[in-house]
XYZ file of C-alpha atoms in Angstrom:
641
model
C -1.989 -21.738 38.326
C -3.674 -20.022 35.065
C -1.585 -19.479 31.995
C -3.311 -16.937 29.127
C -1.893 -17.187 25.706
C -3.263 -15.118 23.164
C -1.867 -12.284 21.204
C 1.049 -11.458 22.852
C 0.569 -8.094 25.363
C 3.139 -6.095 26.500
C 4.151 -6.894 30.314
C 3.824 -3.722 32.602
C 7.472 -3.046 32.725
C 7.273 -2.724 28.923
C 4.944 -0.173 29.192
C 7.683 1.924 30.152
C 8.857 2.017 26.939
C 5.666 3.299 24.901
C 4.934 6.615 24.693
C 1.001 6.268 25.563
C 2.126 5.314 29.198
C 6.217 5.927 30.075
C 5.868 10.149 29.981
C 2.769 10.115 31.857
C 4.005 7.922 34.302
C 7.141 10.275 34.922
C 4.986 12.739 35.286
C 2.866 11.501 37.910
C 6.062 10.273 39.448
C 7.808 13.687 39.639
C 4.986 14.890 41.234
C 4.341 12.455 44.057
C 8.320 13.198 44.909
C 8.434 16.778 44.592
C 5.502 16.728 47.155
C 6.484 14.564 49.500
C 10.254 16.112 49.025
C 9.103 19.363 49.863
C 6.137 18.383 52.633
C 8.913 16.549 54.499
C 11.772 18.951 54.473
C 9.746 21.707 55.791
C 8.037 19.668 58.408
C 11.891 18.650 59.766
C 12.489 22.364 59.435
C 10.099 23.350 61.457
C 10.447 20.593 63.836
C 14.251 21.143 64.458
C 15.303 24.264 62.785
C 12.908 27.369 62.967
C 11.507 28.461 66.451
C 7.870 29.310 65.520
C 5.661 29.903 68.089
C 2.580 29.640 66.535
C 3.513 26.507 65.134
C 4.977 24.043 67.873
C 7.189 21.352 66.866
C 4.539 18.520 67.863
C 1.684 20.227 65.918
C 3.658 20.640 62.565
C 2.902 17.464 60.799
C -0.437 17.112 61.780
C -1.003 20.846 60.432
C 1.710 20.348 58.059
C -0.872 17.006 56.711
C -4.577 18.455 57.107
C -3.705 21.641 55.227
C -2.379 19.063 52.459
C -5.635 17.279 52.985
C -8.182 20.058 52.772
C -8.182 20.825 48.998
C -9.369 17.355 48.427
C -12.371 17.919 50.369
C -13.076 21.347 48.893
C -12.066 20.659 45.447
C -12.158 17.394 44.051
C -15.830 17.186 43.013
C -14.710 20.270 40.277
C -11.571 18.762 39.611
C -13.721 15.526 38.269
C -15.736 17.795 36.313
C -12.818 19.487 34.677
C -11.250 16.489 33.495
C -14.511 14.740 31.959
C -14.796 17.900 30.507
C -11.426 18.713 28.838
C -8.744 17.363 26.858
C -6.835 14.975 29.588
C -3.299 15.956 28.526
C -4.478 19.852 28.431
C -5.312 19.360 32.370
C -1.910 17.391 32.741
C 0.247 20.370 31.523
C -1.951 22.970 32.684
C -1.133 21.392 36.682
C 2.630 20.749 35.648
C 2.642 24.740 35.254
C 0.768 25.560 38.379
C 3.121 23.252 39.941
C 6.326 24.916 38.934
C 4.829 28.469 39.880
C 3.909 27.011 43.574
C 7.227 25.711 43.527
C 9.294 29.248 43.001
C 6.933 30.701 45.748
C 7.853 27.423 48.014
C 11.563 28.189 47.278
C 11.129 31.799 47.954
C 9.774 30.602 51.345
C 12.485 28.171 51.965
C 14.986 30.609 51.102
C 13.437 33.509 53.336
C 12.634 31.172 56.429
C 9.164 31.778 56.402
C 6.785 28.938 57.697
C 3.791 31.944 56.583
C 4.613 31.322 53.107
C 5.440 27.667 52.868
C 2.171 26.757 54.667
C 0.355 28.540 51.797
C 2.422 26.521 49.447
C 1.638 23.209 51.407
C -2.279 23.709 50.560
C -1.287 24.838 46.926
C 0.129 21.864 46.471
C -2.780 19.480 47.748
C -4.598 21.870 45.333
C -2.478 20.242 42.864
C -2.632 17.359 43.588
C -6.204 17.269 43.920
C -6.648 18.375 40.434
C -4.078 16.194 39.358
C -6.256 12.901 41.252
C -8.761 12.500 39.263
C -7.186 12.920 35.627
C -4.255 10.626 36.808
C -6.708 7.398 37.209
C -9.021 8.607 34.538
C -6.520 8.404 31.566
C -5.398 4.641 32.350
C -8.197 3.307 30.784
C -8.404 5.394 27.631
C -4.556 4.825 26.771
C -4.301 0.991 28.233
C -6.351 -2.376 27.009
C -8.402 -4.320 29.694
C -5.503 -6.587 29.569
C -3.070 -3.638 30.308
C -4.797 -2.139 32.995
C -4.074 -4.224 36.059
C 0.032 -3.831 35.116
C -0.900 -0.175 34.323
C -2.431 0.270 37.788
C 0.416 -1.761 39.158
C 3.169 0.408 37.785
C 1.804 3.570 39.050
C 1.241 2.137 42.364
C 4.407 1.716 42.617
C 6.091 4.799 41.547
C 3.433 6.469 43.337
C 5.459 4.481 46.833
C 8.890 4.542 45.618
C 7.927 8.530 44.944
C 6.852 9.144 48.314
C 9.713 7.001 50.017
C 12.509 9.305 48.016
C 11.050 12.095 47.893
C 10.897 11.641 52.232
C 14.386 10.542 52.222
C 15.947 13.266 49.840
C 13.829 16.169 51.674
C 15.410 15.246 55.297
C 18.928 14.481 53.609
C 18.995 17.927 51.826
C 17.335 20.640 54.083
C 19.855 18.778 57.080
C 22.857 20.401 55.324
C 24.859 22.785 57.123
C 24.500 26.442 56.056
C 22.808 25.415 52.431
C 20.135 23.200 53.312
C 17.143 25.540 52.465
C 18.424 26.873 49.251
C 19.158 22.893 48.106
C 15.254 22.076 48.797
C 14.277 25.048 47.183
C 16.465 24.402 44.006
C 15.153 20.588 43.917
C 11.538 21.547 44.062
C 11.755 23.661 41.380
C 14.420 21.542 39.454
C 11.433 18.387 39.998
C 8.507 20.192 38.913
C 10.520 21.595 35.395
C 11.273 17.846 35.226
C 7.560 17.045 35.544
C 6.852 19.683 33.496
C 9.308 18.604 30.337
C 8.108 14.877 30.569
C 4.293 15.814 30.497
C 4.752 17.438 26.999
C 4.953 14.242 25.604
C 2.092 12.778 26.618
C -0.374 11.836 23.588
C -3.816 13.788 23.955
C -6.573 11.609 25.150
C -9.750 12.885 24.347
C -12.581 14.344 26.414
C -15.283 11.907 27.629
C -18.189 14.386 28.330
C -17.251 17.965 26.445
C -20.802 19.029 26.944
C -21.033 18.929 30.544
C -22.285 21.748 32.513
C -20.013 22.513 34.981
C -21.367 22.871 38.778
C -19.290 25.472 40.824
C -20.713 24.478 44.056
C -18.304 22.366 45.670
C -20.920 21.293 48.245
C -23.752 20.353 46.098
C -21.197 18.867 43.641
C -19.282 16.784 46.286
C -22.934 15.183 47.413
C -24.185 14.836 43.285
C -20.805 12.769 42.740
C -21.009 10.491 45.983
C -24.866 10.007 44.330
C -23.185 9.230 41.000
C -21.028 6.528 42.322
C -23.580 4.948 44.123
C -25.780 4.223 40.978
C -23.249 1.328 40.552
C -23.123 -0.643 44.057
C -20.086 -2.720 42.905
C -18.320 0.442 41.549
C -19.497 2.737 44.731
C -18.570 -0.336 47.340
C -15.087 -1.224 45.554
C -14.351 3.301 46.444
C -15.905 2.070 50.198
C -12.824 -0.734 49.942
C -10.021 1.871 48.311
C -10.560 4.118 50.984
C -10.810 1.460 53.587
C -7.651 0.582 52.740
C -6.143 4.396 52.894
C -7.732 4.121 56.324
C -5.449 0.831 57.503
C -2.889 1.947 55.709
C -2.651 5.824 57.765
C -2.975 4.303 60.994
C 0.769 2.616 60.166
C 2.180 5.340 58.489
C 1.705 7.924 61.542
C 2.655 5.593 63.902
C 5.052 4.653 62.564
C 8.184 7.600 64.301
C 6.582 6.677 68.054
C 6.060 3.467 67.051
C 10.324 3.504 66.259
C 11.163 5.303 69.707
C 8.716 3.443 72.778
C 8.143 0.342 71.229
C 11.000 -0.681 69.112
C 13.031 1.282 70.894
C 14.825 3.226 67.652
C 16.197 6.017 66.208
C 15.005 8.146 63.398
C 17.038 5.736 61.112
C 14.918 2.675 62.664
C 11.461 4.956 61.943
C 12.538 5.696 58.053
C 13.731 1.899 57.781
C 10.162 1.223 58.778
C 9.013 3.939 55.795
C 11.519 2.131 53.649
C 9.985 -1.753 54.376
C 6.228 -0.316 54.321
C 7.238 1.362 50.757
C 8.850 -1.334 48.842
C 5.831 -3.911 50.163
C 3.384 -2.242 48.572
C 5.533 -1.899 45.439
C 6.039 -5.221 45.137
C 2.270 -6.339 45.977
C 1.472 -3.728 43.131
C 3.791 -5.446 40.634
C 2.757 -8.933 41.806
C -1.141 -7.910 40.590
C -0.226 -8.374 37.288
C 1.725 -11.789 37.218
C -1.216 -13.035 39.681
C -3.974 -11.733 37.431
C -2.434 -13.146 33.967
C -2.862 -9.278 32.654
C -7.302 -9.461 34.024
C -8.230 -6.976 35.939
C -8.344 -10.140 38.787
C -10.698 -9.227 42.043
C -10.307 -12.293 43.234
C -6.821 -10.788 44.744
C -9.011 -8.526 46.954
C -10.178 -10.719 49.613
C -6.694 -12.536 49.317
C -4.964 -9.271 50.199
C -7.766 -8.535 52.828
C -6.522 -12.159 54.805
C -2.743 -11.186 54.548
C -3.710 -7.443 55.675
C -5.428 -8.707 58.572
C -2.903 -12.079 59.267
C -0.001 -9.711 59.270
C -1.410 -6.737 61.333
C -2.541 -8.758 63.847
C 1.406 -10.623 64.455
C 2.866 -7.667 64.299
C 1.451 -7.230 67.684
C 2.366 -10.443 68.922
C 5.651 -9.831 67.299
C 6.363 -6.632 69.156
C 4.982 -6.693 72.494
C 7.997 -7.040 75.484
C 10.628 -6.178 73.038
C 13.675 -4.906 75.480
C 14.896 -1.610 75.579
C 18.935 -1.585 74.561
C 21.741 -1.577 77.174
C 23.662 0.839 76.398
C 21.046 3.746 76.065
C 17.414 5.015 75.516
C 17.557 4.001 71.713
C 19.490 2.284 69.494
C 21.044 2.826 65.984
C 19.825 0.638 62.757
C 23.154 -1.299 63.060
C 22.186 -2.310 66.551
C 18.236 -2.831 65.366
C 18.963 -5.123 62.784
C 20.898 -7.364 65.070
C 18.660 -8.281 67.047
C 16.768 -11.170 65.392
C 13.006 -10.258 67.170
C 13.188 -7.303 64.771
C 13.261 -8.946 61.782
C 9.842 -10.734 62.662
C 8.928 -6.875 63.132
C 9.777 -6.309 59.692
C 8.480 -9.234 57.868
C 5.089 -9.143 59.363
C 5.400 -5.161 58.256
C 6.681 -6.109 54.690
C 4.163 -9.028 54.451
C 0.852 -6.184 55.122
C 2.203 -3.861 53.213
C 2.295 -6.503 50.024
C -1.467 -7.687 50.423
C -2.015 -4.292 50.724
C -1.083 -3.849 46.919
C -2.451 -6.831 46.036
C -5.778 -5.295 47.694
C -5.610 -2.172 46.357
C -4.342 -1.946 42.627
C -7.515 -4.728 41.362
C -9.891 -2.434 42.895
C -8.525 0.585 41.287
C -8.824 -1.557 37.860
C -12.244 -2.121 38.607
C -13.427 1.450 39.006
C -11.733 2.157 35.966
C -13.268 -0.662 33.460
C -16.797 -0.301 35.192
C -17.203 3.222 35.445
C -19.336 4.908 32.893
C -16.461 6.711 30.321
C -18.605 9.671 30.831
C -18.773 10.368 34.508
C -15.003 8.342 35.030
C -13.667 11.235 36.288
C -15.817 12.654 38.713
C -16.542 8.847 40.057
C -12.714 8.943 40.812
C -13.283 12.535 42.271
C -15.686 10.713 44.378
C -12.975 8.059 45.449
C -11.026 11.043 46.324
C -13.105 12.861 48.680
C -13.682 9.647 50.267
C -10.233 8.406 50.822
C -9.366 11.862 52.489
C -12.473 11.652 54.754
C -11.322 7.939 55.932
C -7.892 9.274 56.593
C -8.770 12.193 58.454
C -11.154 9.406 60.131
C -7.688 7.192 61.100
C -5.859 10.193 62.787
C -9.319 10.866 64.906
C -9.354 7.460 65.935
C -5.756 6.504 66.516
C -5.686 9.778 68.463
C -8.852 8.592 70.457
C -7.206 5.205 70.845
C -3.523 6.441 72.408
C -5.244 9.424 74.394
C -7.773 6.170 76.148
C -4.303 5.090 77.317
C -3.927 2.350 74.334
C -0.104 1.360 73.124
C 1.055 1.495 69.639
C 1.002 -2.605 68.705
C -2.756 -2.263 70.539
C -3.623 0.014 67.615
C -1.844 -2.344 64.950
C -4.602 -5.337 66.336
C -7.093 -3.577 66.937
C -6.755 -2.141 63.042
C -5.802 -5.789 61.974
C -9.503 -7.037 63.430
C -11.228 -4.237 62.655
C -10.156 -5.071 58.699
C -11.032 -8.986 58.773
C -14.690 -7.472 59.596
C -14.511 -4.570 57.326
C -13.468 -7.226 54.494
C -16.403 -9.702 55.497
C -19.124 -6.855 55.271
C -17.670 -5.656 52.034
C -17.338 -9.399 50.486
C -20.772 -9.905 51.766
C -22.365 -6.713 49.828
C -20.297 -7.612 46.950
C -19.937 -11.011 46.031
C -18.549 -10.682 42.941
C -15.426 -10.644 44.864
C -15.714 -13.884 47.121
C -16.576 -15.712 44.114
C -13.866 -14.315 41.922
C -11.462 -15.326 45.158
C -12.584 -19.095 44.908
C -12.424 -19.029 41.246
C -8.974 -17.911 41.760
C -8.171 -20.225 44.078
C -9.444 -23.283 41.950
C -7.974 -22.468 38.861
C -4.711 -21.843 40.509
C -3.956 -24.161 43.396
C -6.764 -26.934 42.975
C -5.781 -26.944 39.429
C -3.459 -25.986 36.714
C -5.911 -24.025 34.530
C -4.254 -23.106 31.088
C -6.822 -20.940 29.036
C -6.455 -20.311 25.142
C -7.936 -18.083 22.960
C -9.785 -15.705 25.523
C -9.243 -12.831 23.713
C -12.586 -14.194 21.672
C -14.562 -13.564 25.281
C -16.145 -9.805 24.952
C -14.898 -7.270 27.332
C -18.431 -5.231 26.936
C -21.578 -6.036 25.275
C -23.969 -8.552 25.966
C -22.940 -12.697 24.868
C -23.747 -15.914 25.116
C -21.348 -18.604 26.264
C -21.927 -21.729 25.076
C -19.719 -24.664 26.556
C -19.932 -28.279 27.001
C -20.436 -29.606 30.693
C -17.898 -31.888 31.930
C -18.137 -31.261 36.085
C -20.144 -29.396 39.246
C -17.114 -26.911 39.173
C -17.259 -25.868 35.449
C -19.152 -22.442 36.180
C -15.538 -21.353 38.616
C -13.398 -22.112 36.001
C -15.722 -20.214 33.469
C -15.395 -17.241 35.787
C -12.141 -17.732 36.545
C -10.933 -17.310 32.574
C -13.715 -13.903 32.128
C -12.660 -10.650 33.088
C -16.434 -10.103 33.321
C -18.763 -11.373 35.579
C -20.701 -14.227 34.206
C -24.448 -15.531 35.015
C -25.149 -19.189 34.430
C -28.382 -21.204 33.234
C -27.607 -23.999 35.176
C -29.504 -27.216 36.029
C -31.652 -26.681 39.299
C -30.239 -29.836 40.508
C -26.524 -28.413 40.930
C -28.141 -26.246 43.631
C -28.840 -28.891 46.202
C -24.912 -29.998 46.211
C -23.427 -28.521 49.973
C -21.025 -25.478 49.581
C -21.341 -25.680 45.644
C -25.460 -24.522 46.088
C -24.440 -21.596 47.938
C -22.117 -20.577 45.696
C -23.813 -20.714 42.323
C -27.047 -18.551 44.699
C -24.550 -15.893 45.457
C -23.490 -15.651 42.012
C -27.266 -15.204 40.630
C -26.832 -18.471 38.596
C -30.364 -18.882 37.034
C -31.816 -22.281 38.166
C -33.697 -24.197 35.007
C -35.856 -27.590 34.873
C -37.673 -29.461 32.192
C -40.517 -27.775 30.757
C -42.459 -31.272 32.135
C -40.843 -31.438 35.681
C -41.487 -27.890 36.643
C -43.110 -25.517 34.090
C -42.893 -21.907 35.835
C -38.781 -22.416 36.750
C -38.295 -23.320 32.897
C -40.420 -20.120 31.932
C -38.819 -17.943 34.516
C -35.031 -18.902 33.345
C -35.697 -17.643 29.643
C -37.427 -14.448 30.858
C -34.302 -14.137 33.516
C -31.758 -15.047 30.662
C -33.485 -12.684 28.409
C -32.950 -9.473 31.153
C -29.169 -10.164 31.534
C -28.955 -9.969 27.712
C -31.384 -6.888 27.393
C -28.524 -5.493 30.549
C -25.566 -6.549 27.981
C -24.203 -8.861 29.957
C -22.649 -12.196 29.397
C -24.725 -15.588 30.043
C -23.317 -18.687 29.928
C -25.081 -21.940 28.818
C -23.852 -25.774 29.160
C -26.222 -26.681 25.899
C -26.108 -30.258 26.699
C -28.488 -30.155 29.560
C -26.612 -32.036 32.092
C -23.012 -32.989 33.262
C -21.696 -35.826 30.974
C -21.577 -39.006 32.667
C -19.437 -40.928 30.575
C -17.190 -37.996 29.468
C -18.442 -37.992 25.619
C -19.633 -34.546 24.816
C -23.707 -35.044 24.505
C -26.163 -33.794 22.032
C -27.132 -30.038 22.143
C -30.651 -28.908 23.712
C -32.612 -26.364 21.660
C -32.970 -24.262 24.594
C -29.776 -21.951 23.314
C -32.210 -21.214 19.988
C -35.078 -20.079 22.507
C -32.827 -17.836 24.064
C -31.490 -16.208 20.663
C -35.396 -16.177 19.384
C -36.469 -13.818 22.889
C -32.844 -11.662 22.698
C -34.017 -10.906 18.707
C -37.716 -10.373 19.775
C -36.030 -7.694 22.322
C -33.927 -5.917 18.822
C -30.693 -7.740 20.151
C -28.100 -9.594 17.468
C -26.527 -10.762 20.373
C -22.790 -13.165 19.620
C -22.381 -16.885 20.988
C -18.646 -17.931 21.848
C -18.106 -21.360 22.064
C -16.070 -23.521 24.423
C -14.763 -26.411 25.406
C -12.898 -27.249 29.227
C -10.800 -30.172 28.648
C -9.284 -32.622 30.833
C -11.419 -32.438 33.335
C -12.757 -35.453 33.066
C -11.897 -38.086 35.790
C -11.433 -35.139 38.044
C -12.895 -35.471 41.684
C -15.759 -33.209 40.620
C -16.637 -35.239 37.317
C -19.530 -38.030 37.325
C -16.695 -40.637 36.697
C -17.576 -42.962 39.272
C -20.482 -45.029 37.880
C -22.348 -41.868 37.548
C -21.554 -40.389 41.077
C -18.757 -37.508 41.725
C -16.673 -35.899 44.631
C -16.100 -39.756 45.865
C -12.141 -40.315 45.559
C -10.515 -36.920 46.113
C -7.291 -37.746 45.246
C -7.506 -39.727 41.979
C -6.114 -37.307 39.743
C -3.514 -36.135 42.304
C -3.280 -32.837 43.061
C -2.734 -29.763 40.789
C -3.778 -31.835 37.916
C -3.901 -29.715 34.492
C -7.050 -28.750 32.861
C -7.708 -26.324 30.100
C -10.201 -24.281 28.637
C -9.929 -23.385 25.099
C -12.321 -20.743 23.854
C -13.213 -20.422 19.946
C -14.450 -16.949 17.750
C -17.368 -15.653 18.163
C -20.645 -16.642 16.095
C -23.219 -14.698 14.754
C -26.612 -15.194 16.022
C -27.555 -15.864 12.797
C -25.181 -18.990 12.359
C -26.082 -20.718 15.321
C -28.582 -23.883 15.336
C -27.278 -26.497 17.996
C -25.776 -29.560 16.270
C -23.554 -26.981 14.027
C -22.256 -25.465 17.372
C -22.092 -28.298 19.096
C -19.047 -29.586 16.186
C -17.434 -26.471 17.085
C -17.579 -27.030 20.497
C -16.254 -30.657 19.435
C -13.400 -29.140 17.461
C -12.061 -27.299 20.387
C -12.423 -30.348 22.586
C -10.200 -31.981 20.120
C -7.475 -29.393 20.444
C -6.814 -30.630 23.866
């Protein structure tokens, strides 16, 4: 477990309450209902109310859905443009009003019985909401700290759910009552997107992060130039690859989901929206949880950990669910008569349990794009993300439909989705490893140890910076990365890299092996020249100035190597900061050199979950820094405890 104490931040439910982030989260709120509100009412209208014969009952949602989905395609790469171009708030409003004018022509259509019209309205709509897409994740960062942003991300992922889940549930309720049904939808579309409307005027303006830009018409040749874009950052452009991934296993449930009710649970409708309901508040809460998981980082190491539970869950749920028996008394049963039976709650705990990791999966990623992505191009790299989650879920329906029409059953699907994700995740983890290491960090500083980091507000979010800390164990390079948002590379002894599991580790994380200058001349040459390049890339390198891990726990002189490196980063025009540190406690830890010189001997000395610290001082200027002067600082915060 981690604990962060610095200046205090507010939590994400107190974001509610500040006007950078509460009316804008309304907003975005109002919309997802009024959408899904007035997608779902018509499909049930058409489904069980009008008799259209150009538009049969079992071809309703899927047209009902790809008309919704079509404007992403076509549009988003403009929409991305817009907003990097323009005031955020002015696009905000501007789609608030286009939504309340689709919405009169909508309840015209409702009113008038007229699938024609409403149709029309459905692609309007995914017009809106395509230009809404990319401004939505795009003015996060510029109104929310790096701290903020996970909770930020969380909040909205969760009203985004909770929308989608009412606004389903109120659109079947109303446009089922007798004789006024289609006048109530109509009169709650419009009533919704006023509401969205009123909300969004309070929004503060967040400026425009590229008002130069040239705007490219072509939605063909701008679609390809922003899929380029994001791919000039592989972590940024294979994190969209994992969003959408995750749109893809998360389609296949939802629009299984009614046939999954009926032939394999055996259900009603009320068993298929109970299903909707579970699925909904899951990823809520896995939303919510990023934040208290993360201690307020954006934290990747929650992707692979939601990837496991995605994949551990999808895969039971087929176990759970195959032979179920069909009820006595009749071809389906009622929720009353579901709930009873106690199979079905494995049903729904392996479906709640998915859903979570899926929000733990999801919102870090999100966080990511959004702290990585150049300010200036933000918005069309989201754009990007856009086009490429609606390709992967028209990609899900195509191969679901594939799947059933090869004579595969519903819970086949679910393992066959659940498998195909544990090697999705692999690939993914394996292009990126910035996220399998940030998963073991996680996992050492929070159930190995009890990590409590102070003062980390000192570590840089952006800009190059050297870390300087004192060297206590083979595992102080996790907990390093475990307290930095950023990712970290390491000068570390070239010894360290011939310890099992540990080696690997520090190679996938680029840690930059160094040796005496009289042991091995061209390795102590090519770490300063390697150290200098991740400086020159502003990026953060961490040093253990001491040379070596302690082996008597007594923090050891300070090399001069930390003065070369400051000498080659000022030769290359850099003034670049040092931050000193100090991990505490870990001494006498199984990883430590405590016995007579030798470590990972008695696993269990310390017990388990012992606490260790890391306490993290302000930053130096280059200037100040000669190494006995920062090695007392470093002392100072070893004394703090």
């Amino acid at each position: 477990m981690t604990e962060h104490t610095a200046q205090p931040h507010p939590n994400q439910f107190a974001l509610l309450g500040q006007r950078r982030f509460a009316p804008f989260f309304w907003t975005q709120f109002a919309g997802a209902a009024n959408d899904n509100l007035f997608k779902f009412a018509f499909t049930v209208m058409v489904t069980y109310q009008l008799q259209v014969a150009w538009l049969p009952p079992s071809l309703a949602g899927l047209v009902i859905g790809a008309l919704f989905i079509l404007p992403f395609l076509l549009f988003s790469a403009t929409a991305g443009q817009v907003t990097d171009k323009l005031e955020k708030t002015r696009i905000i409003r501007f789609v608030k009003n286009l939504e309340i004018a689709i919405m009169l022509v909508a309840a015209a259509g409702f009113l008038a019985g007229s699938a024609a019209v409403l149709l029309a309205c459905v692609f309007l709509m995914g017009l809106h909401s395509t230009l809404f897409g990319p401004v939505k994740f795009a003015y996060l960062p510029q109104a929310l700290s790096e701290r903020e942003l996970t909770g930020g991300n969380g909040m909205v992922e969760m009203g985004t759910f909770v929308a989608i889940l009412l606004g389903n549930v109120a659109g079947g309720l109303l446009v089922a009552l007798p004789g006024v049904g289609h006048g109530a939808v109509a009169a709650a579309c419009v009533l919704l997107a006023l509401a969205g409307r009123a909300v969004a005027q309070a929004i503060p303006a967040a400026p425009a992060t590229d008002p130069h830009l040239a705007i490219n018409w072509n939605p063909v040749s701008e679609t390809w130039r922003n899929l380029q874009l994001a791919r000039g950052n592989p972590v940024v452009f294979r994190s969209l690859l994992g969003i959408s991934w995750m749109w893809f296993f998360g389609a296949v449930f939802l629009s299984q989901f009614p046939s999954f009710a009926k032939e394999v649970l055996h259900g009603n409708e009320q068993v298929a929206s109970l299903l909707l309901v579970v699925f909904s508040i899951g990823i809520g809460t896995g939303s919510l949880l990023c934040e208290v998981l993360s201690r307020r980082h954006v934290e990747i190491g929650l992707v692979p950990l939601g990837a496991i539970g995605m994949s551990v869950f999808a895969i039971d749920l087929y176990y759970a669910s195959r032979g179920l028996a069909a009820p006595a008394g009749g071809p389906v049963m009622g929720l009353a008569a579901f709930l009873a039976e106690r199979a079905h709650w494995r049903v729904m705990a392996d479906l709640a349990g998915l859903s979570l990791f899926a929000g733990l999966y999801s919102v870090p990623m999100y966080a990511l794009i959004q702290l990585r992505s150049q300010p200036t191009h933000r918005a069309r790299i989201i754009a990007a993300n856009n086009i490429l989650n609606a390709l992967f879920m028209i990609a899900s329906a195509v191969l679901a439909g594939a799947l059933l029409a090869a004579g595969f059953t519903v819970p086949q699907i679910f393992l066959f989705t659940g498998i195909a994700n544990a090697v999705v995740a692999i690939y993914i983890f394996l292009l990126v490893p910035e996220y399998l290491l940030r998963f073991v960090a996680w996992v050492l500083s929070r159930c190995v140890y009890r990590f409590k980091v102070r003062g980390d507000e000192h570590i840089p979010t952006q800009g190059a910076a050297i870390l300087a800390c004192n060297h206590v164990s083979f595992v102080d390079a996790v907990l390093l990365m475990a307290a930095s948002p950023r990712p970290i590379y390491f000068v570390m002894d070239h010894r360290i890299f011939r310890v099992p599991v540990l080696g690997w580790l520090f190679r996938l994380a680029k840690a930059i092996p160094i040796a005496p200058q009289r042991e091995d001349a061209a390795t102590y040459e090519a770490a300063f020249e390697r150290a200098a390049q991740v400086l020159r890339e502003g990026d953060l390198l961490a040093i253990f100035p001491e040379g070596g891990i302690t082996r008597d726990g007594q923090l050891q002189p300070f090399k001069g190597g930390i003065m070369k490196i400051l000498e080659r980063a000022r030769a290359d025009g850099l003034d670049v900061p040092v931050v000193p540190m100090a991990l505490t406690h870990l001494w006498g830890s199984y990883f430590s050199r405590i016995e007579n010189g030798g470590a990972m001997v008695r696993p269990f000395r310390r017990g388990v979950w012992s606490r260790v610290g890391l306490n993290v001082g302000p930053q130096l200027a280059a200037g100040q820094v000669q190494p006995e002067p920062l090695r007392e600082r470093v002392a100072g915060l070893l004394a703090l405890g």
